PDB file of C-alpha atoms and ligand atoms in Angstrom:
ATOM      1  CA  UNK L   1      -6.994  19.739  29.589  1.00 81.00           C
ATOM      2  CA  UNK L   2     -10.152  20.081  27.440  1.00 89.00           C
ATOM      3  CA  UNK L   3     -13.352  18.626  28.956  1.00 95.00           C
ATOM      4  CA  UNK L   4     -15.145  16.126  26.651  1.00 94.00           C
ATOM      5  CA  UNK L   5     -18.234  17.482  24.887  1.00 97.00           C
ATOM      6  CA  UNK L   6     -20.745  15.025  23.485  1.00 98.00           C
ATOM      7  CA  UNK L   7     -23.732  15.363  21.147  1.00 98.00           C
ATOM      8  CA  UNK L   8     -26.429  12.794  20.280  1.00 98.00           C
ATOM      9  CA  UNK L   9     -25.571  10.294  17.524  1.00 97.00           C
ATOM     10  CA  UNK L  10     -28.245  11.113  14.953  1.00 97.00           C
ATOM     11  CA  UNK L  11     -26.651  10.165  11.607  1.00 96.00           C
ATOM     12  CA  UNK L  12     -26.145   6.430  12.134  1.00 97.00           C
ATOM     13  CA  UNK L  13     -28.513   4.356   9.967  1.00 97.00           C
ATOM     14  CA  UNK L  14     -29.588   0.824  10.822  1.00 97.00           C
ATOM     15  CA  UNK L  15     -31.480  -1.536   8.525  1.00 98.00           C
ATOM     16  CA  UNK L  16     -33.652  -4.623   8.820  1.00 98.00           C
ATOM     17  CA  UNK L  17     -31.790  -7.921   9.136  1.00 98.00           C
ATOM     18  CA  UNK L  18     -32.403  -8.773   5.465  1.00 98.00           C
ATOM     19  CA  UNK L  19     -31.510  -5.335   4.230  1.00 98.00           C
ATOM     20  CA  UNK L  20     -28.303  -5.396   6.276  1.00 98.00           C
ATOM     21  CA  UNK L  21     -27.237  -8.639   4.618  1.00 98.00           C
ATOM     22  CA  UNK L  22     -28.178  -7.341   1.203  1.00 98.00           C
ATOM     23  CA  UNK L  23     -26.273  -4.081   1.664  1.00 98.00           C
ATOM     24  CA  UNK L  24     -23.158  -5.904   2.810  1.00 98.00           C
ATOM     25  CA  UNK L  25     -23.412  -8.227  -0.193  1.00 98.00           C
ATOM     26  CA  UNK L  26     -23.914  -5.302  -2.566  1.00 98.00           C
ATOM     27  CA  UNK L  27     -20.965  -3.406  -1.156  1.00 98.00           C
ATOM     28  CA  UNK L  28     -18.742  -6.437  -1.596  1.00 98.00           C
ATOM     29  CA  UNK L  29     -19.956  -6.879  -5.202  1.00 98.00           C
ATOM     30  CA  UNK L  30     -19.167  -3.237  -5.882  1.00 98.00           C
ATOM     31  CA  UNK L  31     -15.786  -2.985  -4.215  1.00 98.00           C
ATOM     32  CA  UNK L  32     -14.521  -6.255  -5.661  1.00 98.00           C
ATOM     33  CA  UNK L  33     -14.784  -4.696  -9.122  1.00 98.00           C
ATOM     34  CA  UNK L  34     -12.044  -2.257  -8.111  1.00 98.00           C
ATOM     35  CA  UNK L  35      -8.823  -3.017  -9.938  1.00 98.00           C
ATOM     36  CA  UNK L  36      -5.462  -1.355  -9.769  1.00 98.00           C
ATOM     37  CA  UNK L  37      -4.890   0.190 -13.183  1.00 97.00           C
ATOM     38  CA  UNK L  38      -1.532   1.047 -14.778  1.00 97.00           C
ATOM     39  CA  UNK L  39      -2.732   2.266 -18.132  1.00 98.00           C
ATOM     40  CA  UNK L  40      -4.556   5.599 -17.845  1.00 98.00           C
ATOM     41  CA  UNK L  41      -6.293   7.819 -20.392  1.00 98.00           C
ATOM     42  CA  UNK L  42      -5.845  11.589 -20.305  1.00 98.00           C
ATOM     43  CA  UNK L  43      -9.626  12.097 -20.077  1.00 98.00           C
ATOM     44  CA  UNK L  44     -10.192  14.991 -17.675  1.00 98.00           C
ATOM     45  CA  UNK L  45     -11.922  14.587 -14.317  1.00 98.00           C
ATOM     46  CA  UNK L  46     -13.729  17.453 -12.625  1.00 98.00           C
ATOM     47  CA  UNK L  47     -11.807  18.851  -9.684  1.00 98.00           C
ATOM     48  CA  UNK L  48     -14.928  18.668  -7.532  1.00 98.00           C
ATOM     49  CA  UNK L  49     -14.819  14.872  -7.733  1.00 98.00           C
ATOM     50  CA  UNK L  50     -11.303  14.863  -6.309  1.00 99.00           C
ATOM     51  CA  UNK L  51     -12.292  17.383  -3.638  1.00 99.00           C
ATOM     52  CA  UNK L  52     -15.305  15.314  -2.564  1.00 99.00           C
ATOM     53  CA  UNK L  53     -13.243  12.124  -2.416  1.00 99.00           C
ATOM     54  CA  UNK L  54     -10.587  13.861  -0.309  1.00 99.00           C
ATOM     55  CA  UNK L  55     -13.334  15.129   2.006  1.00 99.00           C
ATOM     56  CA  UNK L  56     -14.531  11.504   2.274  1.00 99.00           C
ATOM     57  CA  UNK L  57     -10.976  10.383   3.087  1.00 99.00           C
ATOM     58  CA  UNK L  58     -10.778  13.078   5.749  1.00 99.00           C
ATOM     59  CA  UNK L  59     -13.668  11.444   7.640  1.00 98.00           C
ATOM     60  CA  UNK L  60     -11.567   8.339   8.353  1.00 99.00           C
ATOM     61  CA  UNK L  61     -11.122   7.201  11.949  1.00 98.00           C
ATOM     62  CA  UNK L  62      -7.735   8.307  13.240  1.00 98.00           C
ATOM     63  CA  UNK L  63      -5.632   8.711  16.353  1.00 97.00           C
ATOM     64  CA  UNK L  64      -7.149  11.214  18.818  1.00 96.00           C
ATOM     65  CA  UNK L  65      -8.895  12.913  15.869  1.00 97.00           C
ATOM     66  CA  UNK L  66      -5.653  14.724  15.078  1.00 96.00           C
ATOM     67  CA  UNK L  67      -6.103  13.888  11.362  1.00 98.00           C
ATOM     68  CA  UNK L  68      -2.409  13.374  10.647  1.00 98.00           C
ATOM     69  CA  UNK L  69      -2.557  13.544   6.865  1.00 98.00           C
ATOM     70  CA  UNK L  70      -2.115  15.895   3.957  1.00 98.00           C
ATOM     71  CA  UNK L  71      -3.255  15.419   0.364  1.00 98.00           C
ATOM     72  CA  UNK L  72      -1.259  17.200  -2.364  1.00 98.00           C
ATOM     73  CA  UNK L  73      -3.142  17.149  -5.649  1.00 99.00           C
ATOM     74  CA  UNK L  74      -1.062  17.547  -8.802  1.00 98.00           C
ATOM     75  CA  UNK L  75      -2.823  18.674 -11.982  1.00 98.00           C
ATOM     76  CA  UNK L  76       0.110  20.564 -13.498  1.00 98.00           C
ATOM     77  CA  UNK L  77       1.861  18.701 -16.342  1.00 98.00           C
ATOM     78  CA  UNK L  78       5.275  20.227 -15.615  1.00 98.00           C
ATOM     79  CA  UNK L  79       5.104  18.991 -12.011  1.00 98.00           C
ATOM     80  CA  UNK L  80       3.860  15.562 -13.156  1.00 98.00           C
ATOM     81  CA  UNK L  81       6.842  15.356 -15.513  1.00 98.00           C
ATOM     82  CA  UNK L  82       9.214  16.196 -12.654  1.00 98.00           C
ATOM     83  CA  UNK L  83       7.605  13.500 -10.511  1.00 98.00           C
ATOM     84  CA  UNK L  84       7.795  10.976 -13.344  1.00 98.00           C
ATOM     85  CA  UNK L  85      11.498  11.644 -13.900  1.00 98.00           C
ATOM     86  CA  UNK L  86      12.342  11.316 -10.196  1.00 98.00           C
ATOM     87  CA  UNK L  87      10.143   8.219  -9.729  1.00 97.00           C
ATOM     88  CA  UNK L  88      11.583   6.467 -12.777  1.00 97.00           C
ATOM     89  CA  UNK L  89      15.075   7.120 -11.489  1.00 97.00           C
ATOM     90  CA  UNK L  90      14.172   5.367  -8.206  1.00 95.00           C
ATOM     91  CA  UNK L  91      12.428   2.554 -10.055  1.00 96.00           C
ATOM     92  CA  UNK L  92      15.385   1.948 -12.386  1.00 97.00           C
ATOM     93  CA  UNK L  93      17.599   1.479  -9.331  1.00 96.00           C
ATOM     94  CA  UNK L  94      14.931  -0.793  -7.804  1.00 96.00           C
ATOM     95  CA  UNK L  95      14.465  -3.070 -10.822  1.00 96.00           C
ATOM     96  CA  UNK L  96      18.161  -3.114 -11.791  1.00 95.00           C
ATOM     97  CA  UNK L  97      19.875  -4.178  -8.585  1.00 93.00           C
ATOM     98  CA  UNK L  98      18.276  -2.790  -5.429  1.00 94.00           C
ATOM     99  CA  UNK L  99      15.328  -5.187  -5.253  1.00 95.00           C
ATOM    100  CA  UNK L 100      16.166  -8.731  -4.111  1.00 96.00           C
ATOM    101  CA  UNK L 101      15.279 -11.466  -6.605  1.00 96.00           C
ATOM    102  CA  UNK L 102      12.532 -12.749  -4.271  1.00 98.00           C
ATOM    103  CA  UNK L 103      10.794  -9.351  -4.486  1.00 96.00           C
ATOM    104  CA  UNK L 104      11.120  -9.254  -8.267  1.00 97.00           C
ATOM    105  CA  UNK L 105       9.699 -12.796  -8.377  1.00 96.00           C
ATOM    106  CA  UNK L 106       6.699 -11.681  -6.271  1.00 96.00           C
ATOM    107  CA  UNK L 107       6.083  -8.792  -8.699  1.00 96.00           C
ATOM    108  CA  UNK L 108       6.428 -10.924 -11.833  1.00 95.00           C
ATOM    109  CA  UNK L 109       2.673 -11.727 -12.123  1.00 94.00           C
ATOM    110  CA  UNK L 110       1.934  -7.976 -12.227  1.00 93.00           C
ATOM    111  CA  UNK L 111       4.316  -7.311 -15.129  1.00 92.00           C
ATOM    112  CA  UNK L 112       5.546  -4.005 -13.659  1.00 95.00           C
ATOM    113  CA  UNK L 113       8.757  -2.283 -14.713  1.00 95.00           C
ATOM    114  CA  UNK L 114      10.527   1.042 -14.219  1.00 96.00           C
ATOM    115  CA  UNK L 115       8.637   2.815 -17.000  1.00 97.00           C
ATOM    116  CA  UNK L 116       5.867   4.981 -15.448  1.00 97.00           C
ATOM    117  CA  UNK L 117       4.144   6.931 -18.274  1.00 98.00           C
ATOM    118  CA  UNK L 118       0.898   7.077 -16.261  1.00 98.00           C
ATOM    119  CA  UNK L 119       2.554   9.655 -13.989  1.00 98.00           C
ATOM    120  CA  UNK L 120       2.170  12.115 -16.867  1.00 98.00           C
ATOM    121  CA  UNK L 121      -0.923  10.739 -18.614  1.00 98.00           C
ATOM    122  CA  UNK L 122      -3.395  10.547 -15.721  1.00 98.00           C
ATOM    123  CA  UNK L 123      -5.252  13.781 -14.941  1.00 98.00           C
ATOM    124  CA  UNK L 124      -4.391  13.703 -11.223  1.00 99.00           C
ATOM    125  CA  UNK L 125      -1.630  12.544  -8.945  1.00 98.00           C
ATOM    126  CA  UNK L 126      -2.737  12.663  -5.312  1.00 98.00           C
ATOM    127  CA  UNK L 127       0.237  12.414  -2.987  1.00 98.00           C
ATOM    128  CA  UNK L 128      -0.796  11.417   0.517  1.00 98.00           C
ATOM    129  CA  UNK L 129       1.527  12.499   3.315  1.00 98.00           C
ATOM    130  CA  UNK L 130       1.529  11.087   6.845  1.00 98.00           C
ATOM    131  CA  UNK L 131       2.371  13.588   9.572  1.00 97.00           C
ATOM    132  CA  UNK L 132       4.126  12.286  12.689  1.00 94.00           C
ATOM    133  CA  UNK L 133       3.459  15.678  14.300  1.00 95.00           C
ATOM    134  CA  UNK L 134       2.000  19.112  13.664  1.00 91.00           C
ATOM    135  CA  UNK L 135       4.334  22.044  13.348  1.00 88.00           C
ATOM    136  CA  UNK L 136       2.883  25.213  14.867  1.00 85.00           C
ATOM    137  CA  UNK L 137       3.774  28.644  13.488  1.00 86.00           C
ATOM    138  CA  UNK L 138       5.681  29.500  16.695  1.00 90.00           C
ATOM    139  CA  UNK L 139       7.994  26.546  15.974  1.00 87.00           C
ATOM    140  CA  UNK L 140       6.541  24.253  18.669  1.00 88.00           C
ATOM    141  CA  UNK L 141       5.362  20.758  17.733  1.00 92.00           C
ATOM    142  CA  UNK L 142       2.344  18.641  18.748  1.00 92.00           C
ATOM    143  CA  UNK L 143       2.689  14.875  18.433  1.00 95.00           C
ATOM    144  CA  UNK L 144       0.228  12.833  16.365  1.00 95.00           C
ATOM    145  CA  UNK L 145      -0.684   9.273  17.327  1.00 96.00           C
ATOM    146  CA  UNK L 146      -0.978   6.264  15.016  1.00 98.00           C
ATOM    147  CA  UNK L 147      -0.133   8.552  12.089  1.00 97.00           C
ATOM    148  CA  UNK L 148       0.619   5.737   9.654  1.00 97.00           C
ATOM    149  CA  UNK L 149      -2.356   3.578  10.606  1.00 98.00           C
ATOM    150  CA  UNK L 150      -4.641   6.632  10.362  1.00 98.00           C
ATOM    151  CA  UNK L 151      -3.243   7.690   6.995  1.00 98.00           C
ATOM    152  CA  UNK L 152      -3.581   4.119   5.736  1.00 98.00           C
ATOM    153  CA  UNK L 153      -7.269   4.062   6.674  1.00 98.00           C
ATOM    154  CA  UNK L 154      -7.846   7.478   5.050  1.00 99.00           C
ATOM    155  CA  UNK L 155      -6.110   6.260   1.899  1.00 98.00           C
ATOM    156  CA  UNK L 156      -8.464   3.268   1.851  1.00 98.00           C
ATOM    157  CA  UNK L 157     -11.452   5.588   2.129  1.00 99.00           C
ATOM    158  CA  UNK L 158     -10.046   7.730  -0.699  1.00 99.00           C
ATOM    159  CA  UNK L 159      -9.542   4.734  -3.002  1.00 99.00           C
ATOM    160  CA  UNK L 160     -13.047   3.428  -2.239  1.00 98.00           C
ATOM    161  CA  UNK L 161     -14.614   6.876  -2.822  1.00 98.00           C
ATOM    162  CA  UNK L 162     -12.810   7.280  -6.154  1.00 98.00           C
ATOM    163  CA  UNK L 163     -13.860   3.791  -7.212  1.00 98.00           C
ATOM    164  CA  UNK L 164     -17.451   4.562  -6.255  1.00 98.00           C
ATOM    165  CA  UNK L 165     -17.289   7.647  -8.510  1.00 98.00           C
ATOM    166  CA  UNK L 166     -16.204   5.426 -11.420  1.00 98.00           C
ATOM    167  CA  UNK L 167     -12.531   6.360 -11.377  1.00 98.00           C
ATOM    168  CA  UNK L 168      -9.513   4.099 -11.439  1.00 98.00           C
ATOM    169  CA  UNK L 169      -6.492   4.388  -9.163  1.00 98.00           C
ATOM    170  CA  UNK L 170      -2.981   3.079  -8.829  1.00 98.00           C
ATOM    171  CA  UNK L 171      -1.294   3.024  -5.441  1.00 98.00           C
ATOM    172  CA  UNK L 172       2.224   3.822  -6.543  1.00 96.00           C
ATOM    173  CA  UNK L 173       5.092   3.701  -4.054  1.00 92.00           C
ATOM    174  CA  UNK L 174       8.448   4.512  -5.623  1.00 91.00           C
ATOM    175  CA  UNK L 175      10.949   3.962  -2.866  1.00 88.00           C
ATOM    176  CA  UNK L 176      12.320   6.134  -1.363  1.00 90.00           C
ATOM    177  CA  UNK L 177       9.734   8.861  -1.974  1.00 95.00           C
ATOM    178  CA  UNK L 178      11.436  11.805  -0.250  1.00 95.00           C
ATOM    179  CA  UNK L 179      11.811  13.545  -3.627  1.00 97.00           C
ATOM    180  CA  UNK L 180       8.083  14.298  -3.358  1.00 98.00           C
ATOM    181  CA  UNK L 181       8.666  16.661  -0.401  1.00 98.00           C
ATOM    182  CA  UNK L 182      11.038  18.692  -2.523  1.00 98.00           C
ATOM    183  CA  UNK L 183       8.936  18.781  -5.690  1.00 98.00           C
ATOM    184  CA  UNK L 184       5.690  19.483  -3.834  1.00 98.00           C
ATOM    185  CA  UNK L 185       7.258  21.853  -1.323  1.00 98.00           C
ATOM    186  CA  UNK L 186       6.039  19.928   1.744  1.00 97.00           C
ATOM    187  CA  UNK L 187       7.819  20.189   5.113  1.00 95.00           C
ATOM    188  CA  UNK L 188      10.334  17.505   6.083  1.00 94.00           C
ATOM    189  CA  UNK L 189       8.186  16.033   8.894  1.00 94.00           C
ATOM    190  CA  UNK L 190       5.499  15.015   6.377  1.00 97.00           C
ATOM    191  CA  UNK L 191       6.285  11.511   5.108  1.00 97.00           C
ATOM    192  CA  UNK L 192       5.139  10.613   1.591  1.00 98.00           C
ATOM    193  CA  UNK L 193       2.841   7.646   2.203  1.00 98.00           C
ATOM    194  CA  UNK L 194       1.362   6.793  -1.190  1.00 98.00           C
ATOM    195  CA  UNK L 195       1.386   8.407  -4.605  1.00 98.00           C
ATOM    196  CA  UNK L 196      -2.135   7.761  -5.882  1.00 98.00           C
ATOM    197  CA  UNK L 197      -2.599   7.981  -9.645  1.00 98.00           C
ATOM    198  CA  UNK L 198      -6.208   8.913 -10.456  1.00 99.00           C
ATOM    199  CA  UNK L 199      -8.163   8.973 -13.705  1.00 98.00           C
ATOM    200  CA  UNK L 200      -9.975   6.829 -16.224  1.00 98.00           C
ATOM    201  CA  UNK L 201      -8.386   3.677 -17.617  1.00 98.00           C
ATOM    202  CA  UNK L 202      -7.241   3.886 -21.236  1.00 98.00           C
ATOM    203  CA  UNK L 203      -9.581   2.112 -23.653  1.00 97.00           C
ATOM    204  CA  UNK L 204      -7.052  -0.668 -24.158  1.00 96.00           C
ATOM    205  CA  UNK L 205      -6.226  -1.067 -20.453  1.00 98.00           C
ATOM    206  CA  UNK L 206      -5.594  -4.602 -19.252  1.00 97.00           C
ATOM    207  CA  UNK L 207      -5.162  -5.849 -15.688  1.00 97.00           C
ATOM    208  CA  UNK L 208      -3.264  -8.857 -14.349  1.00 96.00           C
ATOM    209  CA  UNK L 209      -5.211 -12.111 -14.177  1.00 96.00           C
ATOM    210  CA  UNK L 210      -4.922 -12.526 -10.422  1.00 95.00           C
ATOM    211  CA  UNK L 211      -7.376 -13.516  -7.693  1.00 96.00           C
ATOM    212  CA  UNK L 212      -8.098 -12.660  -4.079  1.00 98.00           C
ATOM    213  CA  UNK L 213      -7.762 -15.060  -1.153  1.00 98.00           C
ATOM    214  CA  UNK L 214     -10.933 -16.793   0.042  1.00 98.00           C
ATOM    215  CA  UNK L 215     -12.775 -15.876   3.246  1.00 98.00           C
ATOM    216  CA  UNK L 216     -11.325 -18.969   4.946  1.00 98.00           C
ATOM    217  CA  UNK L 217      -7.814 -17.889   3.986  1.00 98.00           C
ATOM    218  CA  UNK L 218      -8.134 -14.365   5.344  1.00 98.00           C
ATOM    219  CA  UNK L 219     -10.307 -14.860   8.415  1.00 98.00           C
ATOM    220  CA  UNK L 220     -11.387 -17.099  11.255  1.00 98.00           C
ATOM    221  CA  UNK L 221     -14.362 -16.821  13.557  1.00 98.00           C
ATOM    222  CA  UNK L 222     -14.248 -17.757  17.239  1.00 98.00           C
ATOM    223  CA  UNK L 223     -17.795 -18.525  18.379  1.00 97.00           C
TER     224      UNK L 223
HETATM  225  N1  IYR U 301       7.475   0.446  -6.711  1.00 93.79           N
HETATM  226  C1  IYR U 301       7.721  -0.456  -7.834  1.00 93.79           C
HETATM  227  C2  IYR U 301       7.645  -1.885  -7.456  1.00 93.79           C
HETATM  228  C3  IYR U 301       6.362  -2.404  -6.958  1.00 93.79           C
HETATM  229  C4  IYR U 301       6.310  -2.874  -5.663  1.00 93.79           C
HETATM  230  C5  IYR U 301       5.167  -3.440  -5.184  1.00 93.79           C
HETATM  231  I1  IYR U 301       5.142  -4.242  -3.319  1.00 93.79           I
HETATM  232  C6  IYR U 301       4.005  -3.521  -6.012  1.00 93.79           C
HETATM  233  O1  IYR U 301       2.836  -4.085  -5.515  1.00 93.79           O
HETATM  234  C7  IYR U 301       4.067  -3.058  -7.304  1.00 93.79           C
HETATM  235  C8  IYR U 301       5.256  -2.462  -7.761  1.00 93.79           C
HETATM  236  C9  IYR U 301       6.796  -0.099  -9.006  1.00 93.79           C
HETATM  237  O2  IYR U 301       5.879   0.696  -8.841  1.00 93.79           O
HETATM  238  O3  IYR U 301       6.994  -0.620 -10.106  1.00 93.79           O
END
């Protein structure tokens, strides 16, 4: 068993009471401008932006620091086309029979359908995989803990980092997503978690007129 090794916490920043309130308010104002976009332009994005945002995602808290995620970044149009074809096939089945009417009713305000042109238009598709375990070269496996929770938190960091850089995202989840392992050549124990579409919105992009729940609806304080 490895002995714990600790170093002083030097990077944490604290602020005055007023500044703390102001920073929290500012962050909320910034992050609430984030909108899920379904209409992307083909305007290029520098690869370094994607790399930095993935590095930010990789700092997320996670089970036993085992970092149970993998990010596959697709820039290649041929691969995007393959993904679009496979995703649209799943989505056609979803919208034309597989999805219960209650689910379709819940989606109605978003106006989604099985047509997914953004999978080819957007400059990047970032496919996030969650790894239930690590596979060593000698064939042995090491279990990861809280893989899905950890990958969910990292995905949140990634979306926030991309938003902060001025980019738009779409968390796309064609179901099932196993076709992504095949197209992207990822091992079977990696579970496709989210297909994140990344780029700039098209000039004519619109978003659904929907609102977020109030603080009282999403929280309670016990004092
Ligand atoms: N995967 C489908 C359906 C869909 C499901 C949910 I839950 C959404 O929030 C949005 C869409 C699609 O992408 O169209």
